[in-house]
């Protein structure tokens, strides 16, 4: 009996140790701002800086003014593409060390790009991007629920969960997977989509433009590059392996999966095994937060206001008489400076509410009522804020 007990104990111990979860080498907290992941880092021992974790960036980036303050020497020149149309000029800094909580990462060459305007549009300081080198060096697990990024050494990482494992191709330093998408009046397709944590979009593909369902025109590519016109619409179904969602908002203009969709999961990037793992979170089936106001706004701290940068036709904002370029200086008689950009965005997503907005239009000041209607079944993506870069 004693021998049997010892044998069973050994079996139990082996099973227990074999089933232990992989241990991360770092657990890094982040802030989620308009579905973008902001990490605090130090660059060559600097004061803490804010950078976006961007799987859609082909390299790491430091904002030009930040690079000047850090005294980084730059050389060379090139152009890269981003969220918008056209190209953006870049120079390069060499031998940069990014220090994150519990982790140091050395990068041979970092892009230096002038995108100070992104900080204003996002209402959050942005000193750069952490891109390809980070994802290529480690297994990176993004837990949108807990607001942490867990980092693992590839050789010691084992996955024992029940998430959907998608084959992933890394092409030109960008990760691509295939999802099955269906839109009204179009045969289902499985397009190749970039997994882009540096985009706030949901799912973008040209399938939306082909749809014969409800469609709306908007401005996309708000980030690096020039804005361009896109079509907004809805997928009947989105399928990831065995997982299926209905009535998911999307847009044309790019081919990507952005933060608005990714935040439904814990997403694990494992370049070493050519796979990405999607674990549904408790928000998997959450209803899309809709912006039925039709207003796209950006922060203008120097004016203590929010500027209307885009106006969707046929929505509440246009009906109330707002125009692109209007400065919102007060909300319900409270100064706009009392609200953060993120709070302002959330106000615009509160269906069934009425706000009295004080605007400045040139030398004229007006107070206009913004009556946001109740929810509709068809969800609409609104902004196309993204900071990704590609070469």
CSV table of C-alpha atoms in Angstrom, one decimal:
chain,number,residue,atom,x,y,z
A,1,UNK,CA,0.0,0.0,0.0
A,2,UNK,CA,2.8,2.4,0.9
A,3,UNK,CA,4.5,1.7,-2.5
A,4,UNK,CA,1.2,2.3,-4.3
A,5,UNK,CA,0.8,5.6,-2.5
A,6,UNK,CA,4.4,6.7,-3.4
A,7,UNK,CA,3.8,5.8,-7.1
A,8,UNK,CA,0.5,7.7,-7.2
A,9,UNK,CA,2.2,10.7,-5.5
A,10,UNK,CA,4.9,10.8,-8.1
A,11,UNK,CA,2.4,10.6,-10.9
A,12,UNK,CA,0.4,13.4,-9.3
A,13,UNK,CA,3.5,15.6,-8.9
A,14,UNK,CA,4.6,15.0,-12.5
A,15,UNK,CA,1.1,15.9,-13.7
A,16,UNK,CA,1.0,19.0,-11.5
A,17,UNK,CA,4.3,20.3,-12.6
A,18,UNK,CA,3.6,19.5,-16.3
A,19,UNK,CA,0.4,21.6,-16.2
A,20,UNK,CA,1.9,24.6,-14.5
A,21,UNK,CA,1.2,27.8,-16.6
A,22,UNK,CA,4.1,29.5,-18.3
A,23,UNK,CA,5.8,32.2,-16.1
A,24,UNK,CA,6.1,35.7,-17.6
A,25,UNK,CA,9.4,37.6,-17.4
A,26,UNK,CA,7.5,40.9,-17.1
A,27,UNK,CA,3.9,42.0,-16.4
A,28,UNK,CA,3.4,45.6,-17.7
A,29,UNK,CA,0.4,47.7,-16.8
A,30,UNK,CA,-1.1,49.9,-19.5
A,31,UNK,CA,-3.7,52.6,-20.1
A,32,UNK,CA,-6.3,52.1,-22.7
A,33,UNK,CA,-7.1,55.3,-24.5
A,34,UNK,CA,-9.6,55.2,-27.3
A,35,UNK,CA,-8.8,51.5,-27.7
A,36,UNK,CA,-5.0,52.2,-28.0
A,37,UNK,CA,-2.5,50.7,-25.6
A,38,UNK,CA,-0.3,53.2,-23.8
A,39,UNK,CA,2.8,51.9,-22.0
A,40,UNK,CA,5.3,53.9,-19.9
A,41,UNK,CA,8.9,53.4,-21.0
A,42,UNK,CA,12.3,55.0,-20.4
A,43,UNK,CA,14.5,55.7,-23.4
A,44,UNK,CA,18.2,55.4,-22.7
A,45,UNK,CA,17.4,56.0,-19.0
A,46,UNK,CA,15.2,59.0,-19.6
A,47,UNK,CA,12.2,60.1,-17.5
A,48,UNK,CA,9.1,58.0,-18.1
A,49,UNK,CA,7.6,58.5,-21.6
A,50,UNK,CA,4.3,57.3,-23.0
A,51,UNK,CA,4.3,55.1,-26.1
A,52,UNK,CA,1.7,53.1,-28.0
A,53,UNK,CA,2.1,49.3,-28.2
A,54,UNK,CA,1.6,48.9,-32.0
A,55,UNK,CA,1.7,45.4,-33.7
A,56,UNK,CA,1.0,47.2,-37.0
A,57,UNK,CA,4.3,49.2,-36.8
A,58,UNK,CA,7.3,47.8,-38.7
A,59,UNK,CA,9.6,49.2,-36.1
A,60,UNK,CA,9.9,51.3,-33.0
A,61,UNK,CA,9.4,55.0,-33.2
A,62,UNK,CA,10.3,58.0,-31.2
A,63,UNK,CA,8.4,61.3,-31.7
A,64,UNK,CA,10.7,64.0,-33.2
A,65,UNK,CA,10.3,66.6,-30.5
A,66,UNK,CA,10.9,63.9,-27.8
A,67,UNK,CA,14.0,62.8,-29.6
A,68,UNK,CA,15.3,66.3,-29.6
A,69,UNK,CA,14.7,66.7,-25.9
A,70,UNK,CA,16.5,63.4,-25.3
A,71,UNK,CA,19.5,64.6,-27.4
A,72,UNK,CA,19.3,61.7,-29.7
A,73,UNK,CA,21.4,62.0,-32.8
A,74,UNK,CA,19.7,61.1,-36.1
A,75,UNK,CA,20.9,60.2,-39.5
A,76,UNK,CA,19.6,59.0,-42.8
A,77,UNK,CA,16.1,59.6,-44.3
A,78,UNK,CA,13.2,57.6,-45.7
A,79,UNK,CA,9.5,57.6,-46.0
A,80,UNK,CA,6.9,55.3,-44.3
A,81,UNK,CA,3.2,54.8,-44.7
A,82,UNK,CA,0.7,55.1,-41.9
A,83,UNK,CA,-3.0,55.2,-41.3
A,84,UNK,CA,-3.6,57.8,-43.9
A,85,UNK,CA,-2.8,58.3,-47.5
A,86,UNK,CA,0.7,59.2,-48.8
A,87,UNK,CA,4.0,58.9,-47.0
A,88,UNK,CA,5.6,60.4,-43.9
A,89,UNK,CA,9.2,61.5,-43.6
A,90,UNK,CA,11.5,59.7,-41.1
A,91,UNK,CA,15.0,59.8,-39.9
A,92,UNK,CA,16.8,57.2,-37.7
A,93,UNK,CA,18.5,57.0,-34.3
A,94,UNK,CA,20.8,54.1,-33.4
A,95,UNK,CA,21.4,51.9,-30.4
A,96,UNK,CA,18.3,52.8,-28.3
A,97,UNK,CA,17.4,51.0,-25.1
A,98,UNK,CA,13.7,50.9,-24.1
A,99,UNK,CA,13.2,50.1,-20.4
A,100,UNK,CA,9.7,48.8,-19.5
A,101,UNK,CA,8.7,47.6,-16.0
A,102,UNK,CA,10.8,44.4,-15.5
A,103,UNK,CA,12.3,44.4,-19.0
A,104,UNK,CA,15.0,46.1,-21.1
A,105,UNK,CA,15.0,45.9,-24.9
A,106,UNK,CA,17.8,47.2,-27.1
A,107,UNK,CA,16.9,48.3,-30.7
A,108,UNK,CA,19.6,48.9,-33.3
A,109,UNK,CA,17.7,51.4,-35.3
A,110,UNK,CA,14.6,53.5,-34.3
A,111,UNK,CA,12.5,55.7,-36.6
A,112,UNK,CA,12.1,59.3,-35.6
A,113,UNK,CA,8.9,60.8,-36.9
A,114,UNK,CA,7.1,64.1,-36.3
A,115,UNK,CA,3.6,63.2,-35.1
A,116,UNK,CA,3.1,65.7,-32.3
A,117,UNK,CA,-0.4,66.3,-33.6
A,118,UNK,CA,-1.4,62.7,-32.6
A,119,UNK,CA,-1.1,63.7,-29.0
A,120,UNK,CA,-3.7,66.4,-29.5
A,121,UNK,CA,-6.1,64.2,-31.4
A,122,UNK,CA,-5.9,61.5,-28.8
A,123,UNK,CA,-5.9,63.8,-25.8
A,124,UNK,CA,-3.0,61.8,-24.4
A,125,UNK,CA,0.7,62.4,-24.6
A,126,UNK,CA,2.4,60.1,-27.2
A,127,UNK,CA,6.2,60.0,-27.3
A,128,UNK,CA,6.5,57.1,-29.7
A,129,UNK,CA,5.6,53.5,-30.7
A,130,UNK,CA,6.8,50.1,-29.6
A,131,UNK,CA,6.5,47.9,-32.7
A,132,UNK,CA,7.9,44.9,-34.5
A,133,UNK,CA,11.1,44.3,-32.4
A,134,UNK,CA,9.1,43.8,-29.3
A,135,UNK,CA,6.7,41.3,-30.8
A,136,UNK,CA,9.5,39.4,-32.7
A,137,UNK,CA,11.6,39.0,-29.5
A,138,UNK,CA,9.0,37.7,-27.1
A,139,UNK,CA,5.6,36.1,-26.8
A,140,UNK,CA,3.3,39.0,-26.0
A,141,UNK,CA,0.0,38.5,-24.3
A,142,UNK,CA,-2.3,41.6,-24.2
A,143,UNK,CA,-5.1,41.3,-21.5
A,144,UNK,CA,-7.5,44.1,-22.3
A,145,UNK,CA,-9.7,43.3,-19.3
A,146,UNK,CA,-6.9,43.5,-16.7
A,147,UNK,CA,-5.0,46.3,-18.6
A,148,UNK,CA,-1.7,44.4,-18.5
A,149,UNK,CA,0.8,43.1,-21.1
A,150,UNK,CA,2.5,39.8,-20.1
A,151,UNK,CA,5.8,39.1,-21.7
A,152,UNK,CA,7.3,35.5,-22.1
A,153,UNK,CA,10.5,34.0,-23.4
A,154,UNK,CA,9.4,32.1,-26.5
A,155,UNK,CA,11.4,28.9,-25.7
A,156,UNK,CA,9.7,28.5,-22.3
A,157,UNK,CA,6.1,29.5,-23.3
A,158,UNK,CA,3.4,26.8,-23.5
A,159,UNK,CA,-0.2,27.5,-24.2
A,160,UNK,CA,-2.8,25.3,-22.5
A,161,UNK,CA,-5.9,27.5,-22.8
A,162,UNK,CA,-9.0,27.1,-24.9
A,163,UNK,CA,-8.6,30.1,-27.2
A,164,UNK,CA,-8.8,30.0,-31.0
A,165,UNK,CA,-5.3,29.6,-32.5
A,166,UNK,CA,-4.9,31.2,-35.9
A,167,UNK,CA,-2.0,30.6,-38.2
A,168,UNK,CA,-0.2,33.9,-38.6
A,169,UNK,CA,2.1,35.1,-41.4
A,170,UNK,CA,4.6,37.9,-40.6
A,171,UNK,CA,5.2,39.7,-43.8
A,172,UNK,CA,7.4,42.8,-44.0
A,173,UNK,CA,7.3,42.8,-40.2
A,174,UNK,CA,3.5,42.8,-40.0
A,175,UNK,CA,1.3,40.0,-38.6
A,176,UNK,CA,-1.6,38.8,-40.8
A,177,UNK,CA,-4.4,36.3,-40.1
A,178,UNK,CA,-7.6,35.3,-41.9
A,179,UNK,CA,-11.1,35.8,-40.5
A,180,UNK,CA,-14.4,34.7,-42.2
A,181,UNK,CA,-16.5,37.8,-42.9
A,182,UNK,CA,-20.0,38.1,-44.2
A,183,UNK,CA,-21.8,41.3,-45.3
A,184,UNK,CA,-25.3,41.8,-46.8
A,185,UNK,CA,-25.6,40.8,-50.4
A,186,UNK,CA,-22.0,39.5,-50.7
A,187,UNK,CA,-20.6,35.9,-50.5
A,188,UNK,CA,-18.6,35.3,-47.3
A,189,UNK,CA,-14.9,35.9,-47.7
A,190,UNK,CA,-11.7,35.2,-45.7
A,191,UNK,CA,-9.5,38.1,-46.4
A,192,UNK,CA,-6.0,38.5,-45.0
A,193,UNK,CA,-6.1,41.1,-42.3
A,194,UNK,CA,-3.3,42.9,-40.4
A,195,UNK,CA,-3.6,42.5,-36.6
A,196,UNK,CA,-3.1,46.2,-35.6
A,197,UNK,CA,-3.1,47.2,-32.0
A,198,UNK,CA,-2.1,50.7,-33.2
A,199,UNK,CA,-5.5,51.2,-34.8
A,200,UNK,CA,-8.7,52.0,-32.9
A,201,UNK,CA,-10.9,50.6,-35.7
A,202,UNK,CA,-12.9,47.4,-35.5
A,203,UNK,CA,-12.4,45.3,-38.7
A,204,UNK,CA,-11.6,47.1,-41.9
A,205,UNK,CA,-11.9,45.4,-45.3
A,206,UNK,CA,-13.2,46.2,-48.8
A,207,UNK,CA,-16.0,43.8,-48.1
A,208,UNK,CA,-17.8,46.7,-46.5
A,209,UNK,CA,-17.6,48.8,-49.7
A,210,UNK,CA,-19.2,45.9,-51.6
A,211,UNK,CA,-22.1,45.4,-49.2
A,212,UNK,CA,-25.6,46.3,-50.2
A,213,UNK,CA,-26.5,47.0,-46.6
A,214,UNK,CA,-26.6,50.4,-44.8
A,215,UNK,CA,-23.4,52.3,-45.6
A,216,UNK,CA,-22.1,55.7,-44.5
A,217,UNK,CA,-19.3,57.9,-45.7
A,218,UNK,CA,-16.7,59.2,-43.3
A,219,UNK,CA,-13.1,60.4,-43.0
A,220,UNK,CA,-10.5,57.7,-42.2
A,221,UNK,CA,-6.7,57.5,-41.7
A,222,UNK,CA,-6.6,59.9,-38.8
A,223,UNK,CA,-3.0,59.4,-37.7
A,224,UNK,CA,0.2,59.3,-39.8
A,225,UNK,CA,-0.5,60.3,-43.3
A,226,UNK,CA,-3.3,62.3,-44.9
A,227,UNK,CA,-7.0,61.6,-44.1
A,228,UNK,CA,-9.1,59.9,-46.8
A,229,UNK,CA,-12.7,59.0,-47.4
A,230,UNK,CA,-13.9,55.6,-46.2
A,231,UNK,CA,-17.2,53.7,-46.1
A,232,UNK,CA,-18.7,52.6,-42.8
A,233,UNK,CA,-21.0,49.6,-42.5
A,234,UNK,CA,-21.8,46.3,-40.7
A,235,UNK,CA,-20.7,42.7,-41.0
A,236,UNK,CA,-23.5,40.2,-40.6
A,237,UNK,CA,-21.1,37.8,-39.1
A,238,UNK,CA,-17.4,37.6,-38.1
A,239,UNK,CA,-16.0,34.2,-37.5
A,240,UNK,CA,-12.7,33.4,-35.8
A,241,UNK,CA,-12.2,29.6,-35.8
A,242,UNK,CA,-15.3,28.3,-34.0
A,243,UNK,CA,-16.2,31.7,-32.5
A,244,UNK,CA,-18.8,33.8,-34.2
A,245,UNK,CA,-20.1,37.3,-33.7
A,246,UNK,CA,-23.0,39.1,-35.4
A,247,UNK,CA,-23.6,42.7,-36.4
A,248,UNK,CA,-20.0,43.9,-36.1
A,249,UNK,CA,-19.1,47.4,-37.3
A,250,UNK,CA,-16.4,47.9,-39.8
A,251,UNK,CA,-15.0,50.2,-42.5
A,252,UNK,CA,-13.3,50.1,-45.9
A,253,UNK,CA,-10.0,51.7,-46.7
A,254,UNK,CA,-7.7,49.3,-45.0
A,255,UNK,CA,-7.4,45.5,-44.3
A,256,UNK,CA,-7.0,45.2,-40.6
A,257,UNK,CA,-8.3,44.1,-37.2
A,258,UNK,CA,-8.0,47.0,-34.7
A,259,UNK,CA,-8.4,47.7,-31.0
A,260,UNK,CA,-12.2,48.1,-31.1
A,261,UNK,CA,-12.5,44.4,-32.0
A,262,UNK,CA,-9.3,43.1,-30.2
A,263,UNK,CA,-10.5,44.4,-26.8
A,264,UNK,CA,-13.1,41.6,-26.8
A,265,UNK,CA,-10.1,39.1,-26.2
A,266,UNK,CA,-6.9,38.3,-24.5
A,267,UNK,CA,-4.6,38.3,-27.6
A,268,UNK,CA,-1.4,36.4,-27.6
A,269,UNK,CA,1.2,37.1,-30.3
A,270,UNK,CA,3.6,34.2,-30.8
A,271,UNK,CA,5.7,35.0,-33.8
A,272,UNK,CA,8.1,32.1,-32.9
A,273,UNK,CA,5.4,29.6,-33.7
A,274,UNK,CA,3.7,31.6,-36.4
A,275,UNK,CA,0.4,31.9,-34.5
A,276,UNK,CA,-1.9,34.3,-32.8
A,277,UNK,CA,-4.3,33.2,-30.0
A,278,UNK,CA,-7.6,34.8,-29.4
A,279,UNK,CA,-9.1,34.1,-26.0
A,280,UNK,CA,-12.6,35.5,-25.6
A,281,UNK,CA,-13.0,37.7,-22.5
A,282,UNK,CA,-16.1,38.6,-20.6
A,283,UNK,CA,-16.6,41.5,-23.1
A,284,UNK,CA,-16.7,39.1,-26.1
A,285,UNK,CA,-20.3,39.7,-26.8
A,286,UNK,CA,-20.6,43.3,-25.6
A,287,UNK,CA,-22.7,45.6,-27.7
A,288,UNK,CA,-20.7,48.0,-29.7
A,289,UNK,CA,-20.5,51.5,-28.2
A,290,UNK,CA,-22.1,53.7,-30.8
A,291,UNK,CA,-21.5,57.3,-31.7
A,292,UNK,CA,-24.8,58.4,-33.0
A,293,UNK,CA,-23.9,62.1,-32.7
A,294,UNK,CA,-22.0,62.1,-36.0
A,295,UNK,CA,-19.4,64.4,-34.5
A,296,UNK,CA,-15.7,63.6,-34.6
A,297,UNK,CA,-13.7,65.8,-32.2
A,298,UNK,CA,-10.1,66.4,-31.3
A,299,UNK,CA,-8.6,68.1,-28.4
A,300,UNK,CA,-7.2,71.7,-28.7
A,301,UNK,CA,-5.6,72.4,-25.4
A,302,UNK,CA,-4.3,75.8,-26.5
A,303,UNK,CA,-7.9,76.9,-27.0
A,304,UNK,CA,-9.3,75.1,-24.0
A,305,UNK,CA,-11.8,73.5,-26.4
A,306,UNK,CA,-12.6,70.6,-28.6
A,307,UNK,CA,-12.6,71.0,-32.4
A,308,UNK,CA,-15.1,69.3,-34.6
A,309,UNK,CA,-12.8,67.7,-37.2
A,310,UNK,CA,-15.5,65.7,-39.1
A,311,UNK,CA,-19.2,65.6,-39.4
A,312,UNK,CA,-21.2,62.6,-40.6
A,313,UNK,CA,-24.1,63.5,-42.9
A,314,UNK,CA,-27.6,62.7,-41.7
A,315,UNK,CA,-26.6,62.3,-38.1
A,316,UNK,CA,-27.6,64.4,-35.0
A,317,UNK,CA,-24.7,66.8,-35.2
A,318,UNK,CA,-25.4,67.9,-38.8
A,319,UNK,CA,-29.2,68.2,-38.0
A,320,UNK,CA,-28.3,70.5,-35.0
A,321,UNK,CA,-26.3,72.9,-37.3
A,322,UNK,CA,-22.8,72.0,-36.3
A,323,UNK,CA,-20.0,72.5,-38.8
A,324,UNK,CA,-16.5,71.1,-39.2
A,325,UNK,CA,-14.0,73.5,-37.6
A,326,UNK,CA,-16.4,74.6,-34.8
A,327,UNK,CA,-14.8,74.9,-31.4
A,328,UNK,CA,-16.8,73.4,-28.5
A,329,UNK,CA,-15.9,75.7,-25.6
A,330,UNK,CA,-18.6,74.5,-23.1
A,331,UNK,CA,-20.8,71.5,-22.5
A,332,UNK,CA,-24.0,72.2,-20.5
A,333,UNK,CA,-22.5,75.5,-19.4
A,334,UNK,CA,-19.4,73.8,-18.1
A,335,UNK,CA,-16.1,74.9,-19.6
A,336,UNK,CA,-14.7,72.3,-22.1
A,337,UNK,CA,-11.4,72.5,-20.2
A,338,UNK,CA,-13.1,70.6,-17.3
A,339,UNK,CA,-13.5,67.5,-19.6
A,340,UNK,CA,-10.8,65.2,-20.9
A,341,UNK,CA,-10.9,64.2,-24.5
A,342,UNK,CA,-11.8,60.7,-23.5
A,343,UNK,CA,-14.7,62.0,-21.4
A,344,UNK,CA,-15.9,64.1,-24.3
A,345,UNK,CA,-15.8,61.0,-26.6
A,346,UNK,CA,-17.9,59.0,-24.0
A,347,UNK,CA,-20.5,61.8,-23.9
A,348,UNK,CA,-20.9,61.6,-27.6
A,349,UNK,CA,-21.6,57.8,-27.2
A,350,UNK,CA,-24.4,58.2,-24.7
A,351,UNK,CA,-27.5,57.4,-26.6
A,352,UNK,CA,-30.8,59.1,-25.8
A,353,UNK,CA,-29.1,62.1,-24.2
A,354,UNK,CA,-29.2,65.9,-25.0
A,355,UNK,CA,-26.3,68.2,-24.5
A,356,UNK,CA,-26.2,72.0,-24.9
A,357,UNK,CA,-22.9,72.7,-26.6
A,358,UNK,CA,-21.4,76.2,-26.7
A,359,UNK,CA,-19.4,76.7,-29.9
A,360,UNK,CA,-17.2,79.4,-31.4
A,361,UNK,CA,-17.3,79.8,-35.1
A,362,UNK,CA,-15.0,82.6,-36.1
A,363,UNK,CA,-16.1,85.6,-34.1
A,364,UNK,CA,-19.5,84.1,-33.5
A,365,UNK,CA,-20.6,82.2,-30.4
A,366,UNK,CA,-23.6,79.9,-30.4
A,367,UNK,CA,-25.3,77.5,-28.1
A,368,UNK,CA,-26.7,74.4,-30.0
A,369,UNK,CA,-28.6,71.4,-28.6
A,370,UNK,CA,-27.1,68.0,-29.5
A,371,UNK,CA,-29.9,65.5,-29.3
A,372,UNK,CA,-28.4,62.0,-29.6
A,373,UNK,CA,-31.0,59.4,-30.6
A,374,UNK,CA,-31.5,56.0,-28.9
A,375,UNK,CA,-29.7,52.9,-30.0
A,376,UNK,CA,-30.1,51.3,-33.4
A,377,UNK,CA,-29.4,47.8,-34.3
A,378,UNK,CA,-26.8,48.6,-36.8
A,379,UNK,CA,-23.5,49.5,-35.1
A,380,UNK,CA,-21.3,52.1,-36.7
A,381,UNK,CA,-17.6,52.6,-36.3
A,382,UNK,CA,-16.9,56.3,-36.0
A,383,UNK,CA,-13.3,57.3,-35.7
A,384,UNK,CA,-10.4,55.7,-37.6
A,385,UNK,CA,-7.6,56.8,-35.2
A,386,UNK,CA,-4.5,54.8,-35.7
A,387,UNK,CA,-0.8,55.4,-35.3
A,388,UNK,CA,0.7,52.4,-37.1
A,389,UNK,CA,3.6,52.7,-39.5
A,390,UNK,CA,4.9,50.6,-42.3
A,391,UNK,CA,7.9,50.6,-44.6
